[in-house]
Every structure is written in C-alpha cells, then in structure tokens.
mmCIF file of C-alpha atoms and ligand atoms in Angstrom:
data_model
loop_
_atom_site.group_PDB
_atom_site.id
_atom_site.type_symbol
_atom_site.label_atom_id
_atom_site.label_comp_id
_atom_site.label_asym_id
_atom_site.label_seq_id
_atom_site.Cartn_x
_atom_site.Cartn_y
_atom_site.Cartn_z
ATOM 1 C CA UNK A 1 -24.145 14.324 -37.470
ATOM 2 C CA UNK A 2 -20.955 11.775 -38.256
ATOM 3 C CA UNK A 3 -18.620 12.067 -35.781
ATOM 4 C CA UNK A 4 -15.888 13.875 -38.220
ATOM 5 C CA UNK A 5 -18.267 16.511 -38.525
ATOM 6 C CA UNK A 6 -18.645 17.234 -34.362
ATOM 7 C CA UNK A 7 -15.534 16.632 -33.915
ATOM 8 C CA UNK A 8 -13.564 19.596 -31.430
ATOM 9 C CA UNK A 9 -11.783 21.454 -34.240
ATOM 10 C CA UNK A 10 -8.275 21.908 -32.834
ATOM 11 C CA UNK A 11 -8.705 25.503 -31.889
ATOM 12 C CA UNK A 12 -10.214 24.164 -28.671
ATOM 13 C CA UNK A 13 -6.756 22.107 -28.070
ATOM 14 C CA UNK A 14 -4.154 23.193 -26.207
ATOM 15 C CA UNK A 15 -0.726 22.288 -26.657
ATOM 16 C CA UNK A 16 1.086 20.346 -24.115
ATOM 17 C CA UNK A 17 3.991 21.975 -21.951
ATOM 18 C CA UNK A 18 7.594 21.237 -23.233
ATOM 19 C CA UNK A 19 8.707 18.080 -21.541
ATOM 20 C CA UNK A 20 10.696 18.366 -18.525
ATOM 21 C CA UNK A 21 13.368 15.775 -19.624
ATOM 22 C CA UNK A 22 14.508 18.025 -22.686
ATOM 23 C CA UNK A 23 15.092 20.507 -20.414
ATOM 24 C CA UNK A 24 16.674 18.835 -17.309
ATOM 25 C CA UNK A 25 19.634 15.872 -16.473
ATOM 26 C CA UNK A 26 17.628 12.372 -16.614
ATOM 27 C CA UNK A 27 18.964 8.513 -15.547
ATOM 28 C CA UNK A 28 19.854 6.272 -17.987
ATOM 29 C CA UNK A 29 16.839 3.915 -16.975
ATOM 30 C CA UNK A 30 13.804 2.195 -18.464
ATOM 31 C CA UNK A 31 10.008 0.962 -17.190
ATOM 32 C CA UNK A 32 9.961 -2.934 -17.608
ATOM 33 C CA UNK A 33 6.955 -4.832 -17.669
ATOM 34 C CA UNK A 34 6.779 -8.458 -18.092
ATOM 35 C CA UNK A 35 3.409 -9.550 -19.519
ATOM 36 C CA UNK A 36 1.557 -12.394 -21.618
ATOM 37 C CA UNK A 37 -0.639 -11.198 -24.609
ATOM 38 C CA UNK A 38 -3.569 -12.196 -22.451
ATOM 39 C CA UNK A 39 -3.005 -9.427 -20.038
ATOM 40 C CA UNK A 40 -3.582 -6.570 -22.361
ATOM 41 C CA UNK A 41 -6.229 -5.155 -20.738
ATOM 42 C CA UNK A 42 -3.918 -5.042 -17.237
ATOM 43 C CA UNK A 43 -0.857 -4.111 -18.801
ATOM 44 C CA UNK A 44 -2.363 -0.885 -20.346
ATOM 45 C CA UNK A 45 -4.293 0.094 -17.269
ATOM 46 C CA UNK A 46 -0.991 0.073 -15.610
ATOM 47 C CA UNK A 47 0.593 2.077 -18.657
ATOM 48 C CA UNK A 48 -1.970 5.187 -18.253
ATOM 49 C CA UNK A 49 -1.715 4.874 -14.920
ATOM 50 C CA UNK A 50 1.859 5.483 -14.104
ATOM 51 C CA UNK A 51 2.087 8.063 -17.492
ATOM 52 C CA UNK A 52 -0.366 10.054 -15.841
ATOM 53 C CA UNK A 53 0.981 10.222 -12.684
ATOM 54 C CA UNK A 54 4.854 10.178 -13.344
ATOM 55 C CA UNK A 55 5.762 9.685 -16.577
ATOM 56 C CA UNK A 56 4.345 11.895 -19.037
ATOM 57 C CA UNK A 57 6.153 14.478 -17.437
ATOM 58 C CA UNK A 58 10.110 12.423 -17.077
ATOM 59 C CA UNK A 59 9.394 10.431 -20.395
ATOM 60 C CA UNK A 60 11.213 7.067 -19.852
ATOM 61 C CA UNK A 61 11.390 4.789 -22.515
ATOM 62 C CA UNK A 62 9.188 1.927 -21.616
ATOM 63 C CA UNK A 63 10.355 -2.102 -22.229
ATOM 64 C CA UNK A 64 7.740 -4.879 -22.545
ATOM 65 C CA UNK A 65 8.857 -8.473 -22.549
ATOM 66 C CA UNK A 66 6.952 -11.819 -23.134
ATOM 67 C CA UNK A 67 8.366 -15.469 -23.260
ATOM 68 C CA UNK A 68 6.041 -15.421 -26.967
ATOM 69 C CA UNK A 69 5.588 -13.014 -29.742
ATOM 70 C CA UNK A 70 4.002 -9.804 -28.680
ATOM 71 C CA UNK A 71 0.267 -9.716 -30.690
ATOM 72 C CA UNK A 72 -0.293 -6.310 -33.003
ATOM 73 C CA UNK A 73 -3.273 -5.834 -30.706
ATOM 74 C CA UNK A 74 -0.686 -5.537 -27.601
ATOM 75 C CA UNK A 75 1.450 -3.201 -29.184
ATOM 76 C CA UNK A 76 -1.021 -1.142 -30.356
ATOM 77 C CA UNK A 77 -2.937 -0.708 -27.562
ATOM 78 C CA UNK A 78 -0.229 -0.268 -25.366
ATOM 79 C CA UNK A 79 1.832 2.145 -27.821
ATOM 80 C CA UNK A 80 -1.545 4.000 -27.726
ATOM 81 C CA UNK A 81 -1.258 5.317 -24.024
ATOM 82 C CA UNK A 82 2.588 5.509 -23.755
ATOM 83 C CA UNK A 83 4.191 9.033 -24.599
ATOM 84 C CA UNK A 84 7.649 8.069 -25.242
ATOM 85 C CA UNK A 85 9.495 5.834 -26.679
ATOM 86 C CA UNK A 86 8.544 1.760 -26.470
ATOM 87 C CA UNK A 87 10.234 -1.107 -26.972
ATOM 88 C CA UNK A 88 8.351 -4.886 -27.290
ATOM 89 C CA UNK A 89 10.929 -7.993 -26.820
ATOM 90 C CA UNK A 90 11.190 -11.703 -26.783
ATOM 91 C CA UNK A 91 12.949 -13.769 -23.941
ATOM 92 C CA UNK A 92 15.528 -16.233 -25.390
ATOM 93 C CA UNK A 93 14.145 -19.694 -24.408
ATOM 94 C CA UNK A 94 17.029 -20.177 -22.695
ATOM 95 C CA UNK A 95 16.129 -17.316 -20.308
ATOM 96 C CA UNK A 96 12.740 -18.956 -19.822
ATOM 97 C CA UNK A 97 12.277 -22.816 -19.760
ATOM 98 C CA UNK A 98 12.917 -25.498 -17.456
ATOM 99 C CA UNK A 99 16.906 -26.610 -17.979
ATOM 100 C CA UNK A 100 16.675 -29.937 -18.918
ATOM 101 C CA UNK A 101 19.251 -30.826 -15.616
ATOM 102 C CA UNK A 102 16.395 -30.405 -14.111
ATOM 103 C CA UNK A 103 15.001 -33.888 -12.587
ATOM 104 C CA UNK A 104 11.723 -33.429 -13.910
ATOM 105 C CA UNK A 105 10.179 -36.380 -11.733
ATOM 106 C CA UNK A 106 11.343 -34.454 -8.377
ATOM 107 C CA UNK A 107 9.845 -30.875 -9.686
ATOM 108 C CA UNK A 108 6.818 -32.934 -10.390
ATOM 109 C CA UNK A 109 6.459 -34.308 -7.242
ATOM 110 C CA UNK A 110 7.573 -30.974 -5.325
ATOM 111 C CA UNK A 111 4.163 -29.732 -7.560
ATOM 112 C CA UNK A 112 2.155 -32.305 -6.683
ATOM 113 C CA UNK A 113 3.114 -32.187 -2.864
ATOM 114 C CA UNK A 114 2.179 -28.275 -3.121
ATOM 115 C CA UNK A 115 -1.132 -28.649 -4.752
ATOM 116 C CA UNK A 116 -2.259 -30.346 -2.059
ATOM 117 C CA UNK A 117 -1.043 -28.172 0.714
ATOM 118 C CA UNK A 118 -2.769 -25.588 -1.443
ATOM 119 C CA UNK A 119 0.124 -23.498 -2.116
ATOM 120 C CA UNK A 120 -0.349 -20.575 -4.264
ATOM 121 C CA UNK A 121 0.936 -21.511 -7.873
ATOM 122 C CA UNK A 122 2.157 -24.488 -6.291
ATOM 123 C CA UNK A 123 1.043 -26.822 -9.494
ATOM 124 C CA UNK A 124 2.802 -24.097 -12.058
ATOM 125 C CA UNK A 125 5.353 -24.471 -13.706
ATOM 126 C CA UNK A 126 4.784 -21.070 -15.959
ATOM 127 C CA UNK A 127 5.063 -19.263 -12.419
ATOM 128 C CA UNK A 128 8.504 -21.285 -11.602
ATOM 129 C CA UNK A 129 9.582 -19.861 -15.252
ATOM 130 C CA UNK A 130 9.003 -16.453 -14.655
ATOM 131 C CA UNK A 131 10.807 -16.233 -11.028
ATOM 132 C CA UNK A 132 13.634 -17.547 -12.104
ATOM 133 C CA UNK A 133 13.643 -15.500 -15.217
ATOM 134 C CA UNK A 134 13.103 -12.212 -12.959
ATOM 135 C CA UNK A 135 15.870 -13.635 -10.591
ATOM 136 C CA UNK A 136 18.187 -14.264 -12.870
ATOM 137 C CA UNK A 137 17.735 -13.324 -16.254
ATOM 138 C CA UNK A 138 15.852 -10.360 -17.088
ATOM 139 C CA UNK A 139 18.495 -7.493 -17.117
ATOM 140 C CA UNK A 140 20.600 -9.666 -19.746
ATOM 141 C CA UNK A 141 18.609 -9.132 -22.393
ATOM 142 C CA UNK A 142 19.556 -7.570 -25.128
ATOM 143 C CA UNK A 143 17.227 -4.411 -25.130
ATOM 144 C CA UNK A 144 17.556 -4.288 -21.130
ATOM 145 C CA UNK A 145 21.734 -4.330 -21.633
ATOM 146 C CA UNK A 146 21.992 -0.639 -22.701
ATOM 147 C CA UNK A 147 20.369 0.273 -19.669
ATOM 148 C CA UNK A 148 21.393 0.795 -15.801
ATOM 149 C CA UNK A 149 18.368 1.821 -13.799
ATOM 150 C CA UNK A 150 14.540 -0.055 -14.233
ATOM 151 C CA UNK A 151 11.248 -0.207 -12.263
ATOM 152 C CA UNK A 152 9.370 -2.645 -13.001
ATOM 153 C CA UNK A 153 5.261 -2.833 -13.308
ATOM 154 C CA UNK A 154 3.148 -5.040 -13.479
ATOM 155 C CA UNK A 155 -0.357 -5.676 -14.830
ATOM 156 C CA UNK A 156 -3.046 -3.919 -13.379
ATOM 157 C CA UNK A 157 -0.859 -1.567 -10.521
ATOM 158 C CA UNK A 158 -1.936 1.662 -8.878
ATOM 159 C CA UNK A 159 0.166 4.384 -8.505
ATOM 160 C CA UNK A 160 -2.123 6.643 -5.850
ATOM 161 C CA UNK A 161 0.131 9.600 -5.780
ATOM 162 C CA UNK A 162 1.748 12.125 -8.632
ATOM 163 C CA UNK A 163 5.367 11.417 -8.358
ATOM 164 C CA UNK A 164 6.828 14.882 -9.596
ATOM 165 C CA UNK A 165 10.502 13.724 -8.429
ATOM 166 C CA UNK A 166 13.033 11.777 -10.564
ATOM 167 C CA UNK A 167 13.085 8.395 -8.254
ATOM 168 C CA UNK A 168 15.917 7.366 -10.532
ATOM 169 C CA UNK A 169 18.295 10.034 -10.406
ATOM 170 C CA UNK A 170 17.583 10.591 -6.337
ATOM 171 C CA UNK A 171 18.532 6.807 -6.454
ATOM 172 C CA UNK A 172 21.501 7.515 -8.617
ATOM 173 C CA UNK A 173 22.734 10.377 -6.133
ATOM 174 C CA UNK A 174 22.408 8.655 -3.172
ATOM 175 C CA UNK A 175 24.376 5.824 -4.138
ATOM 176 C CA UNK A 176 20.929 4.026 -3.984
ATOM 177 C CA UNK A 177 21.029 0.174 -5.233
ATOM 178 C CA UNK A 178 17.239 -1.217 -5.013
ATOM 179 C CA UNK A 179 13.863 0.736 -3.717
ATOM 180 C CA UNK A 180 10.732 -0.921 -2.332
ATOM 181 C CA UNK A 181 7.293 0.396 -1.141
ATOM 182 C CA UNK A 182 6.321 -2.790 0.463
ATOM 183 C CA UNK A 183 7.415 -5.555 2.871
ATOM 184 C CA UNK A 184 6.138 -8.772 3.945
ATOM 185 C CA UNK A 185 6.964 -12.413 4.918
ATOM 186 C CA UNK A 186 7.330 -14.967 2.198
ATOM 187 C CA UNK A 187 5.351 -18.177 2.418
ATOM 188 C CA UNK A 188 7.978 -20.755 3.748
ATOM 189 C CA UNK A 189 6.159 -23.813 1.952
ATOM 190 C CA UNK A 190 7.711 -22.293 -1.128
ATOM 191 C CA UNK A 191 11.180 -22.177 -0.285
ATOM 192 C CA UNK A 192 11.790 -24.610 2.467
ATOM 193 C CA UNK A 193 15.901 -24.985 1.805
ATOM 194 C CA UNK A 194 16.524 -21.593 0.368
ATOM 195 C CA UNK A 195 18.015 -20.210 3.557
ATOM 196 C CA UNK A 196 20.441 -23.221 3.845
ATOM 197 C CA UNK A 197 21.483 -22.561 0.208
ATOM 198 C CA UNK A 198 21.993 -18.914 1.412
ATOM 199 C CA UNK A 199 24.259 -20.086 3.932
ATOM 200 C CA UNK A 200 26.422 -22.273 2.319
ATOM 201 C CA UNK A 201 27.023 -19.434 -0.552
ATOM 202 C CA UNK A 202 27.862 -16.995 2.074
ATOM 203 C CA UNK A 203 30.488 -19.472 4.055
ATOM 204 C CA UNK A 204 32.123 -20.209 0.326
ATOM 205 C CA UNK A 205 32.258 -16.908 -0.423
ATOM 206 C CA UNK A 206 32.295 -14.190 3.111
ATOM 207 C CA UNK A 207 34.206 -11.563 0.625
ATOM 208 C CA UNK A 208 30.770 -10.215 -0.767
ATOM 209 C CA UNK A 209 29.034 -9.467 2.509
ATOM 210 C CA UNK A 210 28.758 -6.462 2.690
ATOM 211 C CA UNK A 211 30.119 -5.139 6.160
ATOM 212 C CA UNK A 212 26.717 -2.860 6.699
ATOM 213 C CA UNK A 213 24.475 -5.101 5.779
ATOM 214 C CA UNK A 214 20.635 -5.447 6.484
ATOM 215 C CA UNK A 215 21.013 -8.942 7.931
ATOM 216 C CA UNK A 216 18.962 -7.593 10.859
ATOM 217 C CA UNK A 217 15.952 -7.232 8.976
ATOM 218 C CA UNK A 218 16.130 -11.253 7.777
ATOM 219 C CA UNK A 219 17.019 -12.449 10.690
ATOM 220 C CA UNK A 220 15.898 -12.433 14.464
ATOM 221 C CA UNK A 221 19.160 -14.464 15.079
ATOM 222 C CA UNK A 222 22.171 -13.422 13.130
ATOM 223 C CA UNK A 223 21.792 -14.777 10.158
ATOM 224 C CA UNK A 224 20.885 -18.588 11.811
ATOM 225 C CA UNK A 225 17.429 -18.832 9.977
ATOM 226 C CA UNK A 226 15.392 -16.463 8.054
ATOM 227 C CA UNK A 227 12.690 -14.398 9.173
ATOM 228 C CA UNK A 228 10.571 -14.690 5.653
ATOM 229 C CA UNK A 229 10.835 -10.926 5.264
ATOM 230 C CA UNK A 230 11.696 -9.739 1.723
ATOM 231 C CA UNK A 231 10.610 -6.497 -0.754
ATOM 232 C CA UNK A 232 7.501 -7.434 -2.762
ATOM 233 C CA UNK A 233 9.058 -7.330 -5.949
ATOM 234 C CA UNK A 234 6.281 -6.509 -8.275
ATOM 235 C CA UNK A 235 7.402 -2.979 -7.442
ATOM 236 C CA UNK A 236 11.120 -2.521 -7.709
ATOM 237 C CA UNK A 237 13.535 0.353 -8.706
ATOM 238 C CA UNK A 238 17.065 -0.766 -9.245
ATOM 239 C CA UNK A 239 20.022 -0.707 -10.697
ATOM 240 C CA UNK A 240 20.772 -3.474 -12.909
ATOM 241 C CA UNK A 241 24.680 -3.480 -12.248
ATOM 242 C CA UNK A 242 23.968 -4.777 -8.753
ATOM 243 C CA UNK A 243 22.576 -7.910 -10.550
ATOM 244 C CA UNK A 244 24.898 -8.216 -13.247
ATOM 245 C CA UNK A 245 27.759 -7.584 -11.107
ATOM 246 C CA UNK A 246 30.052 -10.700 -9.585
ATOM 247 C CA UNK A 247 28.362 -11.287 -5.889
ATOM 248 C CA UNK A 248 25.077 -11.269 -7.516
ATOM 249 C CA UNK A 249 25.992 -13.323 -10.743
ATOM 250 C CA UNK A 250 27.855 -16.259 -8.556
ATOM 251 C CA UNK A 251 24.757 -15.920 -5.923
ATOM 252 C CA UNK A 252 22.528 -16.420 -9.063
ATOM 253 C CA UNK A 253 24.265 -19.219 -10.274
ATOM 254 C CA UNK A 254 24.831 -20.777 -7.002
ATOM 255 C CA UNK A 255 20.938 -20.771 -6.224
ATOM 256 C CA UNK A 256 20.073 -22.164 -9.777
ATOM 257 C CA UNK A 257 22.332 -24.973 -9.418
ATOM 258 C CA UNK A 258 20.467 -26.045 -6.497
ATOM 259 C CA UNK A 259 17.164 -26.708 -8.575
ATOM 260 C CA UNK A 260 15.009 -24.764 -5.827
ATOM 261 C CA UNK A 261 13.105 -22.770 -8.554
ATOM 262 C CA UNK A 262 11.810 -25.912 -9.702
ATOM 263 C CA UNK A 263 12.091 -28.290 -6.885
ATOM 264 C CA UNK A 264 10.467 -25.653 -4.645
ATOM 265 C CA UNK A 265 9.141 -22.699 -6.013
ATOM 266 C CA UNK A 266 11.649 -19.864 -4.917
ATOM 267 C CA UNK A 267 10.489 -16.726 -5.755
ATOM 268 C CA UNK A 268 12.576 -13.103 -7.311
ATOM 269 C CA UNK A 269 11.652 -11.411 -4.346
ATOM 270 C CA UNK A 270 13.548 -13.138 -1.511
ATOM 271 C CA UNK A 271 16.176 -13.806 -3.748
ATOM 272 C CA UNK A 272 16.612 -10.385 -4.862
ATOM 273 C CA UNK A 273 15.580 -9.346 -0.885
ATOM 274 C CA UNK A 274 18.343 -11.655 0.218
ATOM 275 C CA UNK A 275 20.783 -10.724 -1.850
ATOM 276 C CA UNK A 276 20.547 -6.707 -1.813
ATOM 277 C CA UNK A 277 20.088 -7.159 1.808
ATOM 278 C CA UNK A 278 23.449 -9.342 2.532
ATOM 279 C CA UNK A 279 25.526 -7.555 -0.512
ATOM 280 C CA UNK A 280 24.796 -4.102 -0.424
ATOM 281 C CA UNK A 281 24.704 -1.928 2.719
ATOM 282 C CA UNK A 282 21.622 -1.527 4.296
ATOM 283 C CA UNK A 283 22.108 2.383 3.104
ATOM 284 C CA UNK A 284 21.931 1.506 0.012
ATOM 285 C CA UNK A 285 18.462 -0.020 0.399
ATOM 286 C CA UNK A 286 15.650 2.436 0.172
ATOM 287 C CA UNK A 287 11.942 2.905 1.074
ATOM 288 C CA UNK A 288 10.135 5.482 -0.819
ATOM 289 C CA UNK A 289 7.187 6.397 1.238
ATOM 290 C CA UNK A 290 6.050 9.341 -1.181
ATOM 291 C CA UNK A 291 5.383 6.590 -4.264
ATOM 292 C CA UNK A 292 1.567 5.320 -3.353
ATOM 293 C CA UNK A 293 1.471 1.874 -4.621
ATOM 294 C CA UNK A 294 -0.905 -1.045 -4.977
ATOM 295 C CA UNK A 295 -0.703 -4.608 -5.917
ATOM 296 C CA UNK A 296 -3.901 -6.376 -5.409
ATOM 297 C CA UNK A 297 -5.136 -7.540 -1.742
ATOM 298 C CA UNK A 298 -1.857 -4.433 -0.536
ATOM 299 C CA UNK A 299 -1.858 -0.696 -0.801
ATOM 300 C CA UNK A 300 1.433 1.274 0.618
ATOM 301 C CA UNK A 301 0.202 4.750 1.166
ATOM 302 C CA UNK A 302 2.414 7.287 1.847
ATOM 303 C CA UNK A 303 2.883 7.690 5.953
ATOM 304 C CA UNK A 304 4.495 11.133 6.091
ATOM 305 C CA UNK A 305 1.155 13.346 5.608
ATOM 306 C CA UNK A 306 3.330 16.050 3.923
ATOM 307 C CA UNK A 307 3.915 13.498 1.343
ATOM 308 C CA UNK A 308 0.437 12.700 0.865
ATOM 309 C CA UNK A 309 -1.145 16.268 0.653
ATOM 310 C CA UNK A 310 1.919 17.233 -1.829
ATOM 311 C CA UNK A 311 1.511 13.977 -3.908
ATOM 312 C CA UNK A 312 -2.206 14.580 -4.141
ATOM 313 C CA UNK A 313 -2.557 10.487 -3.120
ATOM 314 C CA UNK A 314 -5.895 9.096 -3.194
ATOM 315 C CA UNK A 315 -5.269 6.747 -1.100
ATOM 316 C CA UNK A 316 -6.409 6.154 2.547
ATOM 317 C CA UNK A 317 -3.226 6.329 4.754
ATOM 318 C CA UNK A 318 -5.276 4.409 7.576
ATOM 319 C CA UNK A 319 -5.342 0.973 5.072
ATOM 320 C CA UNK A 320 -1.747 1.563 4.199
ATOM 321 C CA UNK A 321 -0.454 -2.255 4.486
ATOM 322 C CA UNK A 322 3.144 -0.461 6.598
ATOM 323 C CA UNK A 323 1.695 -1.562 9.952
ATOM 324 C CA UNK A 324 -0.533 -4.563 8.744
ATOM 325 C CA UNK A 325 0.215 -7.557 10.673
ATOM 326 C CA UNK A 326 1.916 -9.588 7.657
ATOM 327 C CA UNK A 327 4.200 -6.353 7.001
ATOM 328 C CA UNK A 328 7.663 -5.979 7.404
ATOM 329 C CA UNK A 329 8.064 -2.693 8.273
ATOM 330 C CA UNK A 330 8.846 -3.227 11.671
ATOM 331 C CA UNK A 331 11.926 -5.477 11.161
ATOM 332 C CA UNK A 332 12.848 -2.587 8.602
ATOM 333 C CA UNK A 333 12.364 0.168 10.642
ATOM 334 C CA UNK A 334 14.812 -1.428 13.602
ATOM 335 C CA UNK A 335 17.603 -1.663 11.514
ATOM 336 C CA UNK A 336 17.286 2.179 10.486
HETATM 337 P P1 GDP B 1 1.720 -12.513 -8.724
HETATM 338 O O1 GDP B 1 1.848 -11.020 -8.687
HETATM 339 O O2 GDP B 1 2.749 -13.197 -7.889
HETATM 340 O O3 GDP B 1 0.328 -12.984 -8.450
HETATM 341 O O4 GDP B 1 2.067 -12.988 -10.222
HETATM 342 P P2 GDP B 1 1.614 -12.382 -11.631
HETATM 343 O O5 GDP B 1 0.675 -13.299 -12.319
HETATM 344 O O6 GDP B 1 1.218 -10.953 -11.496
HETATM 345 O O7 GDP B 1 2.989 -12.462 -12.451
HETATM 346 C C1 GDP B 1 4.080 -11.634 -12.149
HETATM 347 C C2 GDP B 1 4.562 -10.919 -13.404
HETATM 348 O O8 GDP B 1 5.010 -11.867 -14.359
HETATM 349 C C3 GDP B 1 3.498 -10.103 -14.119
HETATM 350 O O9 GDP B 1 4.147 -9.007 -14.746
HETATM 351 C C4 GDP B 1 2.955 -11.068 -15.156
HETATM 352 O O10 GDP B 1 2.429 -10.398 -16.258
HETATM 353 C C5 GDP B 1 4.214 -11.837 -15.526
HETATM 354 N N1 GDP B 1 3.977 -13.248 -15.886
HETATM 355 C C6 GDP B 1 3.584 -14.267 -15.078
HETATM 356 N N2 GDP B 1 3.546 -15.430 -15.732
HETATM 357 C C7 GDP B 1 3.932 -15.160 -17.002
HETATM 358 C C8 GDP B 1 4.093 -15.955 -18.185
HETATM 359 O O11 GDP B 1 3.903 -17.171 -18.205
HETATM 360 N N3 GDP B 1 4.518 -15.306 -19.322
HETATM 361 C C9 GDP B 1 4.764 -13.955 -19.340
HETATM 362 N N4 GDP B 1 5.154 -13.403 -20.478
HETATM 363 N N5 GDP B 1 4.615 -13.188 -18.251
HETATM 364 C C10 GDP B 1 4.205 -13.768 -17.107
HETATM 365 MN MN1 MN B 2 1.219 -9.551 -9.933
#
C-alpha cells in the first residue's frame, strides 16, 4: 500500500514527558556551533547526538554561525533534529577576514614555510580565520550577546554518555569559568612566539593574574616557557563574561596586534588555555569526567566507573585519551 495508508495511526504514539526545564531553574546559556554549509551532514550528526543524550531533556536554545549565508537545506535539516529553539547567524566580515594591517607577504611566507614542514593547516588561511574568530570574536555577536554561558560543538562529535545534570548551572554554582574534557600539547611549529607575547602582556599588565592561578599546569618552570599544554577547545563550556571582560579583551587585543594568527597560525585553544589558566584561578577551571566526549583520532571517557555505569557511556574507559602519552592530564592533575 502507499505509505499514508501504513502509516502508525497515532494511537500507537505516546506523548513525550513534560520537559524538565519548564519545571526546574535553567542557565541563561546556548549550544554554539560554528559550521560551513558543506558540513551538513556533520553538523546534524552532532545535533541528534547531543539532543539525545542531553538536550532533549534541558532544552537549550541552539546557535549556528557561518562566515556565509546559511543554505535552506542547512536549516532545515538541522531544525529537523533540534527540539528547541534555533537560531542561524552570519559573522560580520569584520569578525572573520584577514585585517588588511596584516603584511600579507610575511603571512604568505609563514604559509609557505609551514607547508613544507607539513604543518597541519599550515597553507590555510580559512583555518587562521576561524581561530582568531573563536579567540576573539565569537561571543560579540549579536545573537551570542544576550547570552552568558555556551558549549560549543562541533561537526561530527560524540557524546558517549547521557548527561542527566545541568553542566551549566553546576558551572554557574561553583563559580565555574571554563570546562574541558580533554588536554594535550599544542604543536609548537604553530605558535613559535606566542609565549613571548604572553609574557610581555603579563609584565605590562601583572594586575590580571590571577593570584591562584594554573600557571603550574603551562609551565615546568614558572612561567619561563610554555609546556604546550592547553584544553582542546572543540569542546568547551564557558562563560562568555570571562572573554568579554577587561583582562581577556586587552589580552585579545594585545595578541592580535602581534599578527601571530596570521604570521603563525595561533590557535583558540592555547589562547583561551592561556588565558583562563593565568586569569582565573585554577578553581575556577573544571574537568568534567562524567561528559564522554570524542573528537576524531581522541575519546575522553569517563574515569570514575560510577560515572560511567550511571551515564550509561559506551565508551571503552581503557582507550580514554586521560593517560595517553600526548595528554595533559598529568600536568593537570599536579596542580589539583
Ligand atoms: P579541527 O577540529 O582543528 O580539525 O578543525 P575543524 O575543521 O573541525 O574546524 C573547527 C570548527 O570551525 C568546526 O566547527 C568547523 O565547522 C568550523 N570551521 C572551520 N573552518 C571554517 C570556515 O572556513 N567557515 C566556517 N563557517 N566554519 C569553519
Ligand atoms: Mn574539528
């Protein structure tokens, strides 16, 4: 028969349990993904993904952004598997594109130099744009403004565990700035005079170091030179006053004057690592073991096993990347 005709009639249908966020307090916070038309396919397997597993049951409003017009095909295919509310925005060009200060010779050479070294993304400049953008830029936007809390996704993420806690408002009651579920050293090819640029910021302006800080996981030597070690920032949960707010927005500023995003190809994470990490206290830092995550080659999977049996994670805790060799975790775990 047609399939009208077989369809279930809706007797067969049960209706869904009242949401828990009519009923209970919730964070003033949004899911952000940053994503290109082509990665449609990605973005909504990372949609149903973290809907089934936390969201359907907190309903966040979710925010896409894109440097071009979102297609119809992207909205609807992503509106299709989101329960909530979404939002689809354009990034200013001025949030996006090369500055035109920018000596466009040097950047081009610092390209060419890390093509041949075979740096990853070392030849693009469409990479450069979107660090910078997600160092500096993202939480200005317009439909991001009205917000205080994100976590952003990316394309084609795993979340291996239901998260049936509010990671927002635990964040929000523990004075919590920025979470992580994975750590690991940065490739130094790609920012070869960030630390020094670190340095001078922090000797022109000592006032926003925190006095608690987590300088002891960058450093094996007080702050002399960097370790590598940063949050892999593909997952983050954070509140966007941190980066709007004057230590980061003169960091920011200080860092983009110095041309490294293009000149080198400095990347959100350690600049987000380093600045949490020498502006906030280390307290206010967190790691949540009970979210199971993956970003393609790394899986965290929850450590605690009371975590994993009560998150029903799918995960294998024996491949969790915590105690890999390129992990952090150790030089986070000393400073605890
Ligand atoms: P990787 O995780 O470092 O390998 O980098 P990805 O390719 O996953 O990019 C990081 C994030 O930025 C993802 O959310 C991408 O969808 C997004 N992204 C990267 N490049 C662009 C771009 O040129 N335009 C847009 N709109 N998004 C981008
Ligand atoms: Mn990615």
């Amino acid at each position: 028969g047609s399939a009208e005709a077989d369809a279930v009639p809706n007797e067969y249908y049960r209706p869904a349990e009242p949401p828990s966020h009519l009923l209970t307090r919730r964070a003033n916070a949004t899911i952000l993904m940053l994503a290109r038309n082509s990665d449609v396919n990605d973005a909504v397997r990372s949609v149903r993904r973290l809907e089934d597993r936390f969201n359907k049951k907190f309903g966040y409003p979710w925010v896409f952004l894109n440097e071009e017009p979102f297609s119809d095909e992207f909205k609807t295919r992503v509106s299709n598997v989101i329960n909530g509310e979404v939002t689809f925005g354009q990034v200013p060009r001025e949030h996006w594109y090369q500055p035109d200060w920018i000596d466009e010779d040097k950047a081009r050479a610092g390209r060419e130099k890390m093509v041949e070294d075979n740096i990853i993304y070392g030849g693009s400049v469409s990479y450069r744009n979107m660090c910078r953008f997600n160092s500096g830029f993202f939480y200005r936007h317009p439909i991001l403004e009205q917000y205080k809390w994100y976590w952003r996704v990316e394309p084609d993420v795993h979340f291996h565990c239901d998260i049936d806690f509010d990671p927002f408002l635990y964040m929000e009651d523990h004075n919590k700035t920025y979470a992580f579920t994975i750590t690991m050293y940065e490739y130094e090819a790609t920012i070869p005079t960030l630390w020094q640029s670190v340095k001078e910021f922090i000797q022109e302006n000592p006032q926003y170091v925190a006095k608690n800080n987590a300088m002891g996981y960058m450093s094996e030597n007080g702050g002399d030179t960097y370790n590598l070690c940063h949050f892999w920032s593909n997952f983050e949960i954070a509140n966007m006053d941190f980066w709007r707010g004057e230590a980061y927005s003169k960091f920011f500023e200080h860092l983009d004057n110095k041309g490294g995003f293009y000149y080198e190809r400095w990347g959100d994470a350690p600049v987000h690592s380093i600045a949490v990490s020498l502006f906030q206290s280390k307290d206010q830092i967190h790691f949540f073991d009970e979210i199971g995550y993956e970003h393609n080659p790394y899986t965290h999977c929850p450590r605690s096993d009371s975590a994993w049996s009560r998150g029903k994670c799918g995960c294998d805790q024996q491949k969790s990347f915590d105690y890999d060799g390129y992990s952090c975790m150790r030089q986070w775990d000393r400073i605890q």
